[in-house]
Amino acid sequence: MKRIITVQDISCVGKCSLTVALPIISAMGVEACVLPTAVLSTHTMFKGFTFRDLTTDITPVCEHWKKENIRFDAVYTGYLGSFEQIELMHTLFDEFGKDALKIVDPCMADNGKLYPGFTPEFALSMAKLCSKADVLVPNLTETAFMLGIPYPGRDYVKADIENLLKQLADLGAKKIVLKGIEFDKPQPGLTDTKGKIGIASYDAATGNVGWYFHKKMPVNFHGTGDIFASVLTGALMRGLPLEKAYALAGDFVAESIAETLKNENHNWYGVDFEAVFPYLLKRLSENG
Ligand code: PXL
């Protein structure tokens, strides 16, 4: 069985970060080890959340793993709470990432805004960590902050996205999976994008650009980026090629939102992905 380590916070309530990564990656038949960066009472979209920083635990935990000769097939980093934690992730990649797939979700912003507590300088520091990624999974907002350019909103065409992919690859990441692409008008070479939301990918080694569009749900939910990156990690570990892995991740997010909206008293803070595991496992058994 493949074994991964995921490094992100545990928001006790909120259906994001570790409370989605653990169940999803485990359900996909991959051993999910965790390195929690902080414990929060809820994610940061609630008011008055508590925050216990776990930075000082990271090095001793890793030292113990080194003594025990523990190895991972993938190292997947998500929400990191400080500059110091980003620095520690460079060390983690050096020590545990040599033979492992390094997946970075630079989880810090969405819809044109940084999440509470983050600054543009933090985004530039995250961009340095992305240089070590085998697979980088940003959204458009994170891309803009990491490249130090204005958030494009919906004002872009296909060539602009291709340009962003190349700029992200110039940071040093080997493969890019850019989420949340929506085109208002038809684009050359792309069919059936109307009313859809999608993913653009780039392989720095070959220069190949890939696209995948899936149905756009009427409501945005928190934590869906973490769900996307978790499914992507699980699918890559199960041997799916990158294009199939991100298609499955996008479809699973859309299915999770659809499931949530079936209940008119649904939570505002996260999606009911738990009810969609049968779909995920069926797709996985059919190789995506
Ligand atoms: O879903 C991303 C995320 C993860 N962890 C924490 C967050 C957020 C988004 O706001 O607050 C603590």
Short mmCIF file of C-alpha atoms and ligand atoms in Angstrom, two decimals:
data_model
loop_
_atom_site.label_atom_id
_atom_site.label_comp_id
_atom_site.label_asym_id
_atom_site.label_seq_id
_atom_site.Cartn_x
_atom_site.Cartn_y
_atom_site.Cartn_z
CA MET A 1 0.00 0.00 0.00
CA LYS A 2 1.29 3.47 -0.82
CA ARG A 3 1.93 5.75 2.13
CA ILE A 4 1.68 9.53 2.03
CA ILE A 5 2.29 12.28 4.55
CA THR A 6 0.06 15.32 4.47
CA VAL A 7 1.01 18.49 6.30
CA GLN A 8 -1.78 20.93 7.11
CA ASP A 9 -3.86 22.17 10.03
CA ILE A 10 -6.61 20.34 11.81
CA SER A 11 -9.70 22.52 11.95
CA CYS A 12 -11.82 20.57 14.42
CA VAL A 13 -15.06 21.72 12.80
CA GLY A 14 -15.25 22.94 9.22
CA LYS A 15 -14.66 20.07 6.78
CA CYS A 16 -11.34 21.24 5.40
CA SER A 17 -7.63 20.45 5.58
CA LEU A 18 -6.96 17.28 7.61
CA THR A 19 -10.61 16.43 8.29
CA VAL A 20 -11.08 15.96 4.55
CA ALA A 21 -7.59 14.74 3.55
CA LEU A 22 -7.58 11.85 6.03
CA PRO A 23 -10.92 10.26 5.15
CA ILE A 24 -10.56 10.82 1.41
CA ILE A 25 -7.02 9.53 1.01
CA SER A 26 -7.73 6.57 3.32
CA ALA A 27 -10.92 5.69 1.43
CA MET A 28 -8.91 5.65 -1.77
CA GLY A 29 -6.80 2.81 -0.39
CA VAL A 30 -3.72 4.85 0.45
CA GLU A 31 -2.18 5.09 3.94
CA ALA A 32 -2.61 8.68 5.09
CA CYS A 33 -0.09 9.86 7.69
CA VAL A 34 -0.47 13.36 9.07
CA LEU A 35 1.67 16.16 10.37
CA PRO A 36 -0.71 18.75 11.86
CA THR A 37 0.58 22.32 11.65
CA ALA A 38 -1.98 23.81 14.03
CA VAL A 39 -5.20 22.96 15.83
CA LEU A 40 -8.09 25.38 15.26
CA SER A 41 -11.54 25.12 16.81
CA THR A 42 -12.96 25.77 13.32
CA HIS A 43 -11.60 26.99 10.01
CA THR A 44 -10.96 30.71 9.70
CA MET A 45 -14.28 31.60 8.06
CA PHE A 46 -15.95 31.26 11.47
CA LYS A 47 -15.63 34.16 13.89
CA GLY A 48 -13.63 33.75 17.12
CA PHE A 49 -11.78 30.56 16.23
CA THR A 50 -9.01 29.32 18.54
CA PHE A 51 -5.56 28.63 17.08
CA ARG A 52 -2.83 26.52 18.66
CA ASP A 53 0.34 26.64 16.66
CA LEU A 54 2.24 23.33 16.42
CA THR A 55 5.36 24.61 14.66
CA THR A 56 7.70 23.54 17.45
CA ASP A 57 6.50 19.93 17.16
CA ILE A 58 7.39 19.60 13.48
CA THR A 59 11.16 19.05 13.77
CA PRO A 60 11.04 16.52 16.66
CA VAL A 61 8.30 14.56 14.86
CA CYS A 62 10.41 14.42 11.69
CA GLU A 63 13.54 13.46 13.67
CA HIS A 64 11.66 10.52 15.15
CA TRP A 65 10.52 9.39 11.70
CA LYS A 66 14.08 9.56 10.45
CA LYS A 67 15.22 7.34 13.33
CA GLU A 68 12.47 4.89 12.51
CA ASN A 69 13.44 4.98 8.82
CA ILE A 70 9.90 5.91 7.82
CA ARG A 71 9.45 6.71 4.12
CA PHE A 72 6.61 8.19 2.14
CA ASP A 73 5.50 7.79 -1.47
CA ALA A 74 4.13 11.33 -1.52
CA VAL A 75 4.51 14.46 0.57
CA TYR A 76 1.43 16.67 0.24
CA THR A 77 1.46 20.10 1.87
CA GLY A 78 -1.66 22.23 2.34
CA TYR A 79 -2.55 25.12 4.66
CA LEU A 80 0.59 26.40 6.41
CA GLY A 81 0.26 29.01 9.13
CA SER A 82 3.56 30.91 9.14
CA PHE A 83 6.81 31.73 7.34
CA GLU A 84 8.59 29.38 9.72
CA GLN A 85 6.34 26.50 8.69
CA ILE A 86 7.13 27.17 5.03
CA GLU A 87 10.86 27.01 5.90
CA LEU A 88 10.31 23.70 7.70
CA MET A 89 8.58 22.32 4.61
CA HIS A 90 11.75 22.95 2.57
CA THR A 91 13.57 20.72 5.06
CA LEU A 92 10.77 18.13 4.99
CA PHE A 93 10.98 17.98 1.19
CA ASP A 94 14.75 17.60 1.35
CA GLU A 95 14.56 14.85 3.96
CA PHE A 96 11.45 12.90 2.94
CA GLY A 97 10.84 14.07 -0.62
CA LYS A 98 13.77 12.65 -2.54
CA ASP A 99 11.92 9.52 -3.70
CA ALA A 100 8.45 10.89 -3.03
CA LEU A 101 6.02 12.85 -5.18
CA LYS A 102 5.91 16.38 -3.77
CA ILE A 103 2.45 17.92 -4.05
CA VAL A 104 1.97 21.53 -2.97
CA ASP A 105 -1.44 23.10 -2.52
CA PRO A 106 -0.53 26.72 -1.72
CA CYS A 107 -3.71 27.04 0.24
CA MET A 108 -3.98 30.72 1.29
CA ALA A 109 -6.44 32.63 -0.90
CA ASP A 110 -9.58 32.49 -3.04
CA ASN A 111 -11.93 34.81 -4.92
CA GLY A 112 -9.28 37.52 -5.22
CA LYS A 113 -8.54 37.66 -1.47
CA LEU A 114 -6.02 36.19 0.94
CA TYR A 115 -7.49 34.16 3.82
CA PRO A 116 -7.40 35.90 7.22
CA GLY A 117 -3.88 36.22 8.62
CA PHE A 118 -1.99 35.98 5.33
CA THR A 119 -0.02 38.75 3.59
CA PRO A 120 1.33 39.25 0.04
CA GLU A 121 4.83 38.55 1.46
CA PHE A 122 3.61 35.18 2.72
CA ALA A 123 2.44 34.37 -0.82
CA LEU A 124 5.91 35.15 -2.18
CA SER A 125 7.45 32.85 0.41
CA MET A 126 4.96 30.12 -0.57
CA ALA A 127 6.03 30.64 -4.19
CA LYS A 128 9.56 29.62 -3.17
CA LEU A 129 8.23 26.37 -1.70
CA CYS A 130 6.37 25.76 -4.96
CA SER A 131 9.72 25.66 -6.74
CA LYS A 132 10.22 22.22 -5.17
CA ALA A 133 6.82 20.83 -6.18
CA ASP A 134 6.40 17.94 -8.59
CA VAL A 135 2.72 18.87 -8.74
CA LEU A 136 1.51 22.36 -7.85
CA VAL A 137 -2.24 22.85 -7.31
CA PRO A 138 -3.09 26.57 -7.06
CA ASN A 139 -6.26 28.47 -7.86
CA LEU A 140 -6.22 31.71 -9.84
CA THR A 141 -6.09 33.93 -6.74
CA GLU A 142 -3.12 32.07 -5.28
CA THR A 143 -1.46 32.20 -8.69
CA ALA A 144 -1.83 35.99 -8.86
CA PHE A 145 -0.46 36.51 -5.33
CA MET A 146 2.47 34.15 -5.90
CA LEU A 147 3.39 35.79 -9.19
CA GLY A 148 2.87 39.26 -7.73
CA ILE A 149 0.37 40.24 -10.45
CA PRO A 150 -3.20 41.61 -10.18
CA TYR A 151 -5.98 39.04 -9.71
CA PRO A 152 -7.50 38.62 -13.18
CA GLY A 153 -11.09 38.06 -11.98
CA ARG A 154 -12.93 36.70 -15.04
CA ASP A 155 -11.00 38.89 -17.44
CA TYR A 156 -8.86 36.37 -19.31
CA VAL A 157 -8.75 34.18 -22.40
CA LYS A 158 -7.12 30.82 -23.07
CA ALA A 159 -3.75 32.35 -24.01
CA ASP A 160 -3.66 34.26 -20.70
CA ILE A 161 -4.12 31.03 -18.75
CA GLU A 162 -1.40 29.32 -20.80
CA ASN A 163 0.86 32.24 -19.98
CA LEU A 164 0.09 31.91 -16.25
CA LEU A 165 0.87 28.19 -16.38
CA LYS A 166 4.28 28.93 -17.85
CA GLN A 167 4.97 31.60 -15.25
CA LEU A 168 4.07 29.11 -12.50
CA ALA A 169 6.41 26.56 -14.08
CA ASP A 170 9.13 29.25 -14.10
CA LEU A 171 8.89 29.19 -10.29
CA GLY A 172 10.34 25.69 -10.63
CA ALA A 173 7.31 23.40 -10.26
CA LYS A 174 7.35 20.42 -12.64
CA LYS A 175 3.62 20.04 -13.24
CA ILE A 176 0.88 22.57 -12.65
CA VAL A 177 -2.81 21.89 -12.07
CA LEU A 178 -4.55 25.28 -12.11
CA LYS A 179 -8.14 25.20 -10.79
CA GLY A 180 -11.18 27.41 -11.19
CA ILE A 181 -10.96 28.42 -14.85
CA GLU A 182 -14.17 29.82 -16.37
CA PHE A 183 -14.47 31.25 -19.87
CA ASP A 184 -17.37 33.55 -20.71
CA LYS A 185 -16.76 33.20 -24.46
CA PRO A 186 -15.78 30.25 -26.69
CA GLN A 187 -12.01 29.73 -26.88
CA PRO A 188 -10.01 28.37 -29.83
CA GLY A 189 -9.42 24.64 -29.55
CA LEU A 190 -11.69 24.17 -26.51
CA THR A 191 -15.18 22.79 -26.86
CA ASP A 192 -18.05 22.77 -24.44
CA THR A 193 -16.82 25.25 -21.83
CA LYS A 194 -20.08 27.20 -21.53
CA GLY A 195 -21.48 27.18 -17.99
CA LYS A 196 -18.58 25.01 -16.86
CA ILE A 197 -15.60 25.42 -14.59
CA GLY A 198 -12.34 23.76 -15.22
CA ILE A 199 -8.73 22.93 -14.81
CA ALA A 200 -5.72 23.78 -16.94
CA SER A 201 -2.56 21.71 -16.58
CA TYR A 202 0.99 22.12 -17.72
CA ASP A 203 3.92 19.76 -17.88
CA ALA A 204 7.16 21.76 -17.81
CA ALA A 205 9.17 18.85 -19.23
CA THR A 206 7.06 18.41 -22.37
CA GLY A 207 5.32 21.79 -22.65
CA ASN A 208 1.98 19.93 -22.88
CA VAL A 209 -1.09 21.89 -21.82
CA GLY A 210 -4.24 19.95 -20.76
CA TRP A 211 -7.80 21.09 -20.07
CA TYR A 212 -10.74 19.59 -18.27
CA PHE A 213 -14.11 21.24 -17.71
CA HIS A 214 -16.87 19.97 -15.49
CA LYS A 215 -20.25 21.25 -14.45
CA LYS A 216 -20.25 24.52 -12.49
CA MET A 217 -22.32 24.36 -9.32
CA PRO A 218 -24.40 27.39 -8.32
CA VAL A 219 -22.75 27.80 -4.89
CA ASN A 220 -19.11 27.94 -3.81
CA PHE A 221 -18.17 26.13 -0.65
CA HIS A 222 -15.23 26.27 1.64
CA GLY A 223 -12.84 23.29 1.76
CA THR A 224 -13.43 22.17 -1.80
CA GLY A 225 -9.83 23.04 -2.74
CA ASP A 226 -8.62 20.67 -0.03
CA ILE A 227 -10.98 17.97 -1.27
CA PHE A 228 -9.66 18.49 -4.80
CA ALA A 229 -6.01 18.19 -3.75
CA SER A 230 -6.75 15.15 -1.56
CA VAL A 231 -8.49 13.25 -4.38
CA LEU A 232 -5.71 14.23 -6.74
CA THR A 233 -3.09 12.89 -4.31
CA GLY A 234 -5.02 9.65 -3.75
CA ALA A 235 -5.58 9.14 -7.47
CA LEU A 236 -1.93 9.73 -8.35
CA MET A 237 -0.93 7.25 -5.66
CA ARG A 238 -3.37 4.74 -7.13
CA GLY A 239 -1.53 5.09 -10.44
CA LEU A 240 -3.87 7.31 -12.42
CA PRO A 241 -2.17 9.61 -14.93
CA LEU A 242 -2.31 13.29 -13.99
CA GLU A 243 -5.09 14.14 -16.50
CA LYS A 244 -7.37 11.41 -15.14
CA ALA A 245 -6.47 12.27 -11.55
CA TYR A 246 -7.54 15.90 -11.85
CA ALA A 247 -10.66 15.04 -13.84
CA LEU A 248 -11.71 12.70 -11.03
CA ALA A 249 -10.89 15.36 -8.42
CA GLY A 250 -12.97 18.01 -10.23
CA ASP A 251 -15.91 15.67 -10.74
CA PHE A 252 -15.82 14.55 -7.10
CA VAL A 253 -15.95 18.16 -5.91
CA ALA A 254 -18.93 18.86 -8.21
CA GLU A 255 -20.71 15.71 -6.99
CA SER A 256 -20.03 16.67 -3.36
CA ILE A 257 -21.55 20.13 -3.87
CA ALA A 258 -24.57 18.63 -5.65
CA GLU A 259 -25.07 16.22 -2.76
CA THR A 260 -24.84 19.07 -0.23
CA LEU A 261 -27.41 21.16 -2.07
CA LYS A 262 -29.93 18.29 -2.00
CA ASN A 263 -30.41 19.15 1.67
CA GLU A 264 -31.85 22.63 2.00
CA ASN A 265 -30.66 22.80 5.62
CA HIS A 266 -27.09 22.06 4.64
CA ASN A 267 -24.07 23.47 6.47
CA TRP A 268 -22.64 26.72 5.16
CA TYR A 269 -19.10 25.77 6.14
CA GLY A 270 -18.33 22.67 4.09
CA VAL A 271 -19.65 20.06 1.66
CA ASP A 272 -21.13 16.62 2.29
CA PHE A 273 -18.34 14.75 0.51
CA GLU A 274 -18.85 11.83 2.90
CA ALA A 275 -22.00 10.81 1.01
CA VAL A 276 -20.19 10.62 -2.33
CA PHE A 277 -17.54 8.01 -1.50
CA PRO A 278 -19.38 5.29 -3.47
CA TYR A 279 -19.05 7.48 -6.60
CA LEU A 280 -15.34 8.07 -5.91
CA LEU A 281 -14.59 4.40 -5.39
CA LYS A 282 -16.56 3.35 -8.45
CA ARG A 283 -14.63 5.80 -10.60
CA LEU A 284 -11.37 4.62 -9.06
CA SER A 285 -12.23 0.98 -9.77
CA GLU A 286 -12.81 1.96 -13.40
CA ASN A 287 -9.42 3.72 -13.47
CA GLY A 288 -10.93 7.18 -13.40
O1 PXL B 1 -9.72 25.15 3.13
C1 PXL B 1 -8.59 25.86 3.32
C2 PXL B 1 -8.34 26.15 4.77
C3 PXL B 1 -7.63 25.26 5.53
N1 PXL B 1 -7.39 25.46 6.83
C4 PXL B 1 -7.87 26.56 7.44
C5 PXL B 1 -8.60 27.49 6.74
C6 PXL B 1 -8.82 27.30 5.37
C7 PXL B 1 -9.52 28.30 4.61
O2 PXL B 1 -9.93 29.32 5.08
O3 PXL B 1 -9.10 28.56 7.37
C8 PXL B 1 -7.61 26.78 8.90
#
